[in-house]
Short mmCIF file of C-alpha atoms in Angstrom, two decimals:
data_model
loop_
_atom_site.label_atom_id
_atom_site.label_comp_id
_atom_site.label_asym_id
_atom_site.label_seq_id
_atom_site.Cartn_x
_atom_site.Cartn_y
_atom_site.Cartn_z
CA MET A 585 1.35 51.00 -34.59
CA LEU A 586 4.81 50.44 -33.12
CA ALA A 587 3.59 47.49 -31.03
CA GLY A 588 1.93 45.94 -34.07
CA ALA A 589 5.04 46.45 -36.20
CA ALA A 590 7.20 44.81 -33.52
CA VAL A 591 4.95 41.77 -33.19
CA SER A 592 4.55 41.40 -36.95
CA GLY A 593 8.27 41.83 -37.57
CA LEU A 594 9.24 39.15 -35.05
CA TYR A 595 6.89 36.58 -36.51
CA ALA A 596 7.65 37.55 -40.09
CA ALA A 597 11.35 36.88 -39.49
CA MET A 598 10.64 33.55 -37.80
CA ALA A 599 8.12 32.48 -40.44
CA LEU A 600 10.36 33.31 -43.38
CA MET A 601 13.37 31.55 -41.86
CA SER A 602 11.42 28.46 -40.82
CA TYR A 603 8.84 28.02 -43.57
CA GLY A 604 9.81 30.32 -46.41
CA LEU A 605 6.97 32.19 -48.14
CA ARG A 606 4.24 29.81 -46.94
CA LEU A 607 3.48 31.87 -43.83
CA LEU A 608 3.96 35.27 -45.44
CA THR A 609 0.23 35.83 -46.15
CA PRO A 610 -1.00 35.57 -42.52
CA VAL A 611 1.95 37.70 -41.40
CA LEU A 612 0.95 40.40 -43.88
CA ILE A 613 -2.65 40.26 -42.62
CA VAL A 614 -1.52 40.70 -39.01
CA ALA A 615 0.80 43.53 -40.03
CA ALA A 616 -2.00 45.26 -41.96
CA VAL A 617 -4.39 45.09 -38.99
CA LEU A 618 -1.95 45.96 -36.20
CA ALA A 619 0.37 48.39 -37.98
CA GLY A 620 -1.02 49.32 -41.39
CA ARG A 621 -4.43 50.56 -40.33
CA PRO A 622 -3.15 52.99 -37.62
CA LEU A 623 -0.72 54.39 -40.17
CA LEU A 624 -3.55 55.00 -42.65
CA VAL A 625 -5.63 56.69 -39.95
CA LEU A 626 -2.80 59.15 -39.32
CA CYS A 627 -2.96 60.18 -42.97
CA GLY A 628 -6.59 61.33 -42.74
CA ARG A 629 -7.58 65.01 -43.03
CA THR A 630 -10.74 67.10 -42.69
CA PHE A 631 -11.01 70.47 -44.50
CA VAL A 632 -13.80 72.85 -43.42
CA GLY A 633 -14.81 75.47 -46.00
CA ALA A 634 -17.46 78.17 -46.16
CA ASP A 635 -20.23 75.87 -47.36
CA ARG A 636 -18.87 72.32 -47.33
CA ILE A 637 -16.64 69.83 -45.53
CA LEU A 638 -14.08 67.82 -47.46
CA VAL A 639 -13.08 64.54 -45.78
CA ARG A 640 -9.99 62.65 -46.94
CA ARG A 641 -9.78 59.11 -45.64
CA VAL A 642 -7.13 56.63 -46.80
CA PRO A 643 -7.76 54.35 -48.68
CA ILE A 644 -11.48 55.23 -49.08
CA GLY A 645 -10.74 58.52 -50.81
CA ARG A 646 -12.45 61.92 -50.59
CA ILE A 647 -15.98 62.65 -49.43
CA ASP A 648 -17.62 66.05 -50.12
CA VAL A 649 -20.30 66.96 -47.55
CA PRO A 650 -22.38 70.18 -47.89
CA LEU A 651 -22.69 71.94 -44.52
CA SER A 652 -26.42 72.33 -45.04
CA GLU A 653 -26.81 68.53 -44.95
CA VAL A 654 -25.17 68.12 -41.53
CA GLY A 655 -27.68 67.72 -38.71
CA LEU A 656 -25.55 66.49 -35.84
CA VAL A 657 -21.93 66.26 -34.79
CA GLU A 658 -21.28 63.36 -32.47
CA ILE A 659 -18.14 62.03 -30.81
CA ARG A 660 -17.41 58.35 -31.35
CA ARG A 661 -15.01 56.70 -28.97
CA GLY A 662 -12.88 53.60 -29.50
CA LEU A 663 -10.43 51.84 -27.22
CA LEU A 664 -7.92 54.70 -27.12
CA MET A 665 -9.06 57.38 -29.56
CA GLU A 666 -12.11 59.59 -30.02
CA TRP A 667 -13.12 61.42 -33.21
CA PRO A 668 -16.14 63.30 -34.63
CA VAL A 669 -18.88 61.75 -36.74
CA LEU A 670 -21.34 63.68 -38.93
CA TYR A 671 -24.98 62.59 -39.05
CA LEU A 672 -26.56 63.88 -42.26
CA ARG A 673 -30.21 64.76 -42.64
CA ASP A 674 -30.79 62.03 -45.20
CA GLY A 675 -29.72 59.37 -42.65
CA ARG A 676 -26.16 58.84 -43.82
CA VAL A 677 -23.24 58.81 -41.39
CA VAL A 678 -19.84 60.24 -42.32
CA GLU A 679 -16.93 59.33 -40.06
CA LEU A 680 -14.30 62.07 -40.08
CA ALA A 681 -10.63 61.26 -40.24
CA ALA A 682 -9.71 64.27 -38.10
CA PRO A 683 -9.58 65.84 -35.61
CA MET A 684 -8.68 62.90 -33.37
CA ARG A 685 -7.25 62.52 -29.87
CA PHE A 686 -6.64 60.14 -27.01
CA TRP A 687 -9.97 60.44 -25.18
CA PHE A 688 -8.42 60.17 -21.70
CA ARG A 689 -6.16 63.22 -21.98
CA PRO A 690 -6.85 66.90 -22.82
CA ASP A 691 -5.84 68.17 -26.25
CA LEU A 692 -6.20 71.91 -26.92
CA ASP A 693 -5.70 71.54 -30.68
CA TYR A 694 -8.46 68.95 -30.81
CA GLU A 695 -10.86 71.17 -28.88
CA ARG A 696 -10.04 74.13 -31.16
CA ASP A 697 -10.59 72.15 -34.35
CA LEU A 698 -13.76 70.55 -33.04
CA GLY A 699 -15.07 73.95 -32.02
CA GLU A 700 -14.38 75.32 -35.50
CA LEU A 701 -16.22 72.38 -37.04
CA ARG A 702 -19.28 72.89 -34.85
CA ALA A 703 -19.25 76.65 -35.47
CA GLN A 704 -19.68 76.05 -39.20
CA ILE A 705 -22.84 74.00 -38.73
CA ARG A 706 -25.72 76.42 -39.44
CA HIS A 707 -28.45 74.18 -38.13
CA PRO A 708 -29.12 73.25 -34.51
CA VAL A 709 -26.61 70.82 -33.11
CA ALA A 710 -27.76 68.30 -30.53
CA GLY A 711 -24.41 68.39 -28.79
CA ILE A 712 -21.61 65.94 -28.25
CA HIS A 713 -22.66 62.44 -27.25
CA PRO A 714 -19.79 60.06 -26.51
CA GLN A 715 -20.57 56.68 -28.01
CA TRP A 716 -18.55 53.49 -27.80
CA ASN A 717 -18.14 51.57 -31.02
CA LEU A 718 -18.37 47.90 -30.06
CA LEU A 719 -16.30 46.62 -32.99
CA ARG A 720 -13.49 49.06 -32.35
CA LEU A 721 -13.70 48.45 -28.62
CA VAL A 722 -13.40 44.67 -28.96
CA ALA A 723 -10.99 44.43 -31.89
CA GLY A 724 -8.11 46.22 -30.18
CA PRO A 725 -8.02 44.14 -26.97
CA VAL A 726 -8.61 40.88 -28.87
CA LEU A 727 -5.73 41.50 -31.27
CA THR A 728 -3.46 42.69 -28.48
CA LEU A 729 -4.32 39.72 -26.27
CA THR A 730 -3.79 37.32 -29.18
CA ALA A 731 -0.36 38.78 -29.86
CA ILE A 732 0.60 38.53 -26.17
CA ILE A 733 -0.58 34.90 -25.99
CA LEU A 734 1.37 34.01 -29.15
CA ILE A 735 4.51 35.58 -27.75
CA LEU A 736 4.13 33.78 -24.40
CA ILE A 737 3.40 30.41 -26.03
CA ASP A 738 5.98 30.58 -28.79
CA PRO A 739 8.36 33.53 -28.36
CA PRO A 740 10.22 34.18 -31.61
CA TRP A 741 13.53 34.73 -29.83
CA ALA A 742 13.28 31.20 -28.40
CA SER A 743 12.95 29.69 -31.86
CA ASP A 744 15.87 27.67 -33.21
CA VAL A 745 15.94 29.86 -36.31
CA TRP A 746 16.12 33.15 -34.42
CA PRO A 747 19.30 34.79 -35.80
CA LEU A 748 20.51 36.01 -32.39
CA ARG A 749 20.08 32.61 -30.71
CA PRO A 750 23.45 31.17 -29.57
CA HIS A 751 24.65 28.24 -31.67
CA ALA A 752 27.76 26.12 -31.32
CA LYS A 753 30.56 26.42 -33.86
CA ARG A 754 32.92 23.72 -32.62
CA LEU A 755 32.97 20.62 -30.44
CA PRO A 756 35.42 19.65 -27.72
CA ASP A 757 37.20 16.30 -27.73
CA ALA A 758 34.58 13.67 -26.87
CA CYS A 759 36.89 11.59 -24.68
CA THR A 760 38.08 14.60 -22.72
CA MET A 761 34.52 15.71 -21.98
CA LEU A 762 33.58 12.73 -19.81
CA ASP A 763 36.82 10.85 -19.12
CA ALA A 764 37.05 11.58 -15.39
CA LYS A 765 33.36 10.83 -14.84
CA ALA A 766 33.51 7.64 -16.92
CA ARG A 767 36.38 6.22 -14.88
CA ARG A 768 34.50 6.87 -11.64
CA LEU A 769 31.31 5.23 -12.90
CA LEU A 770 33.13 2.27 -14.45
CA PRO A 771 36.18 1.35 -12.37
CA GLY A 772 38.97 0.16 -14.59
CA ALA A 773 37.35 1.56 -17.76
CA GLN A 774 39.63 2.32 -20.69
CA VAL A 775 39.00 4.28 -23.87
CA ASP A 776 38.34 2.01 -26.83
CA HIS A 777 40.27 3.77 -29.59
CA LEU A 778 38.67 1.58 -32.23
CA PHE A 779 35.34 3.39 -31.72
CA SER A 780 36.65 6.79 -30.53
CA ARG A 781 37.39 9.53 -33.01
CA ASN A 782 36.78 13.20 -33.80
CA ASP A 783 35.56 13.69 -37.35
CA ASP A 784 35.43 17.29 -38.57
CA ALA A 785 36.04 16.55 -42.25
CA ASP A 786 32.43 16.97 -43.37
CA THR A 787 31.44 20.62 -43.92
CA HIS A 788 27.85 19.93 -42.86
CA VAL A 789 28.32 17.64 -39.84
CA MET A 790 30.95 17.44 -37.11
CA ARG A 791 30.82 14.16 -35.19
CA HIS A 792 32.88 13.35 -32.11
CA THR A 793 32.58 9.93 -30.46
CA CYS A 794 34.19 8.16 -27.56
CA GLN A 795 33.67 4.77 -25.88
CA TRP A 796 34.86 3.45 -22.54
CA ASN A 797 34.90 -0.29 -21.73
CA ALA A 798 35.21 -1.77 -18.26
CA THR A 799 36.67 -5.27 -18.60
CA ARG A 800 37.50 -8.28 -16.47
CA PRO A 801 39.65 -11.32 -17.18
CA ALA A 802 37.98 -14.65 -17.91
CA PRO A 803 39.23 -17.90 -16.35
CA ASP A 804 40.90 -18.81 -19.62
CA GLY A 805 42.74 -15.49 -19.73
CA ALA A 806 40.52 -13.81 -22.30
CA THR A 807 39.27 -10.25 -21.74
CA LEU A 808 35.52 -9.90 -21.25
CA ILE A 809 33.81 -6.57 -21.81
CA ASP A 810 30.80 -7.19 -19.62
CA VAL A 811 31.38 -5.11 -16.50
CA GLY A 812 30.06 -1.98 -18.18
CA ARG A 813 30.30 0.29 -21.18
CA LEU A 814 29.83 4.00 -21.76
CA SER A 815 29.73 5.76 -25.10
CA ILE A 816 29.06 9.34 -26.18
CA VAL A 817 28.26 10.69 -29.63
CA VAL A 818 28.17 14.44 -30.15
CA GLU A 819 27.06 15.89 -33.47
CA LEU A 820 27.19 19.51 -34.59
CA ASP A 821 25.06 20.28 -37.64
CA HIS A 822 25.21 23.05 -40.21
CA GLY A 823 22.14 24.05 -42.20
CA ILE A 824 21.69 22.79 -45.74
CA GLY A 825 19.75 25.00 -48.16
CA PRO A 826 16.59 26.40 -46.54
CA THR A 827 16.94 24.04 -43.56
CA SER A 828 18.49 25.62 -40.47
CA ASP A 829 21.28 23.99 -38.50
CA ALA A 830 18.91 23.50 -35.56
CA ASP A 831 16.45 21.69 -37.84
CA GLU A 832 19.22 19.36 -38.97
CA ALA A 833 20.11 18.65 -35.34
CA HIS A 834 16.43 18.01 -34.60
CA ARG A 835 16.33 15.41 -37.39
CA ALA A 836 19.39 13.73 -35.89
CA PHE A 837 17.66 13.75 -32.51
CA LEU A 838 14.59 12.04 -33.97
CA ARG A 839 16.76 9.36 -35.53
CA GLU A 840 18.52 8.67 -32.24
CA THR A 841 15.28 8.45 -30.25
CA LYS A 842 13.62 5.75 -32.32
CA ILE A 843 13.13 2.87 -29.91
CA ASP A 844 13.02 -0.85 -30.60
CA ILE A 845 10.21 -3.16 -29.56
CA GLY A 846 10.28 -3.60 -25.82
CA GLY A 847 12.06 -0.33 -25.08
CA ASN A 848 10.69 2.57 -23.06
CA GLU A 849 11.06 6.29 -23.78
CA ALA A 850 10.40 9.28 -21.53
CA ARG A 851 10.96 13.01 -21.91
CA VAL A 852 13.66 14.56 -19.71
CA PRO A 853 12.67 18.10 -18.64
CA HIS A 854 14.92 21.13 -18.23
CA MET A 855 17.75 19.88 -20.44
CA GLY A 856 18.52 21.58 -23.73
CA ASP A 857 15.74 22.15 -26.24
CA GLU A 858 14.60 18.52 -26.18
CA ALA A 859 15.81 15.43 -24.36
CA ASP A 860 14.62 11.81 -24.06
CA LEU A 861 15.58 8.93 -21.80
CA ILE A 862 15.46 5.51 -23.47
CA VAL A 863 15.59 2.24 -21.57
CA GLU A 864 16.43 -0.81 -23.65
CA HIS A 865 15.79 -4.40 -22.57
CA PRO A 866 18.30 -6.59 -24.44
CA GLY A 867 18.23 -9.29 -21.80
CA SER A 868 18.03 -9.95 -18.11
CA GLY A 869 21.77 -9.66 -17.57
CA PHE A 870 22.21 -5.98 -18.46
CA ALA A 871 20.83 -2.54 -17.67
CA TRP A 872 21.04 -0.48 -20.87
CA VAL A 873 19.91 3.16 -20.92
CA ALA A 874 20.45 6.00 -23.38
CA VAL A 875 19.87 9.74 -23.14
CA ALA A 876 19.56 11.83 -26.30
CA VAL A 877 19.55 15.60 -25.93
CA ARG A 878 19.55 18.47 -28.40
CA LYS A 879 20.50 22.06 -27.74
CA ALA A 880 20.36 24.46 -30.68
CA ASN A 881 22.42 22.83 -33.44
CA VAL A 882 24.09 20.16 -31.28
CA GLU A 883 22.75 16.65 -30.69
CA GLU A 884 24.29 14.41 -28.05
CA LYS A 885 23.64 10.79 -27.16
CA ILE A 886 24.86 8.92 -24.10
CA ASP A 887 24.71 5.11 -23.95
CA LEU A 888 25.41 3.44 -20.61
CA ILE A 889 25.41 -0.32 -19.97
CA TYR A 890 25.72 -1.84 -16.50
CA GLN A 891 25.93 -5.51 -15.68
CA GLY A 892 22.76 -6.54 -13.87
CA ARG A 893 19.19 -5.66 -14.82
CA ALA A 894 18.51 -4.39 -11.29
CA ARG A 895 20.76 -1.37 -11.92
CA GLU A 896 18.45 0.27 -14.49
CA ARG A 897 17.43 3.16 -12.24
CA GLU A 898 21.05 3.77 -11.23
CA ALA A 899 22.10 3.70 -14.88
CA ALA A 900 19.31 6.12 -15.86
CA LEU A 901 20.30 8.68 -13.24
CA ALA A 902 23.96 8.36 -14.21
CA ALA A 903 23.19 8.75 -17.94
CA VAL A 904 21.10 11.89 -17.35
CA GLY A 905 23.92 13.38 -15.29
CA LEU A 906 26.45 12.56 -17.99
CA ALA A 907 24.25 14.14 -20.68
CA LYS A 908 23.96 17.37 -18.68
CA LEU A 909 27.69 17.41 -18.11
CA GLY A 910 28.42 16.81 -21.79
CA ILE A 911 26.14 19.63 -22.97
CA SER A 912 27.66 22.00 -20.40
CA GLU A 913 31.11 21.35 -21.90
CA ILE A 914 30.01 22.73 -25.29
CA LYS A 915 30.32 26.46 -25.87
CA PHE A 916 27.31 28.18 -27.42
CA GLY A 917 27.66 31.72 -28.63
#
């Protein structure tokens, strides 16, 4: 009962937070089978009188059995429990709600009560014949195995809506996060203050951006931004209405991972909750890669452009490293 209540409670919390009341019905069914039924069984009673047996089973109600109608007392055994069953002379079977015990361990109270029940039977008793009930035997392991598989496949505490899951509450300065690394990757790179800002004004979204440009002088003295460029966008989302903050960040992640015709996209394992590597092909003169990663309620995107198409692999490795570094700079708690 406790195991069933724990499993049902975990998934009830996750279902209500993620989908509202739409998943409440299957959760109630699981709770009724795993936790409700054992609780009802514990409420059962058997009263033995001078000439009759009164059986109280919840929610079936009361059954009155004359002792003269009982022809056999048999023990029926399930996965964990065993309990007596009355076979009546007219062919009916009455399953008693008590006494009951774990069949694999001795129970003096059970033996005493069972002995009292058998002593009241005035007709010959064939004896105790342990019998496995196939439905009870199979139902317990199947339900238990299903619950274990569900937990292993989709543990509730790993869900984005799990209330104890660490979420970020603030973002560091975007330029500070990667400045040292950006200057090593792009010698001579400078922060472009036109595109770099920290915007915390919106109550639902915090967005910090920074861009570094590596430039070279043209023969005519103009400045050309074609040596390389690095930009980072970090977004922290707060939930709106029934939508959790992690769901909002997931939507932002989907927007950032939409690729144009000719681009390639691949999943990056072991980084945040979801991460994709995107390779763009704007022309033969540039290697342009982007890495989008989401962890809890934070979505981050790294764009890295190198001069020379042959540097795509180098750019991809560098962008993945930058994305990992950026996420590690954010405090989740």
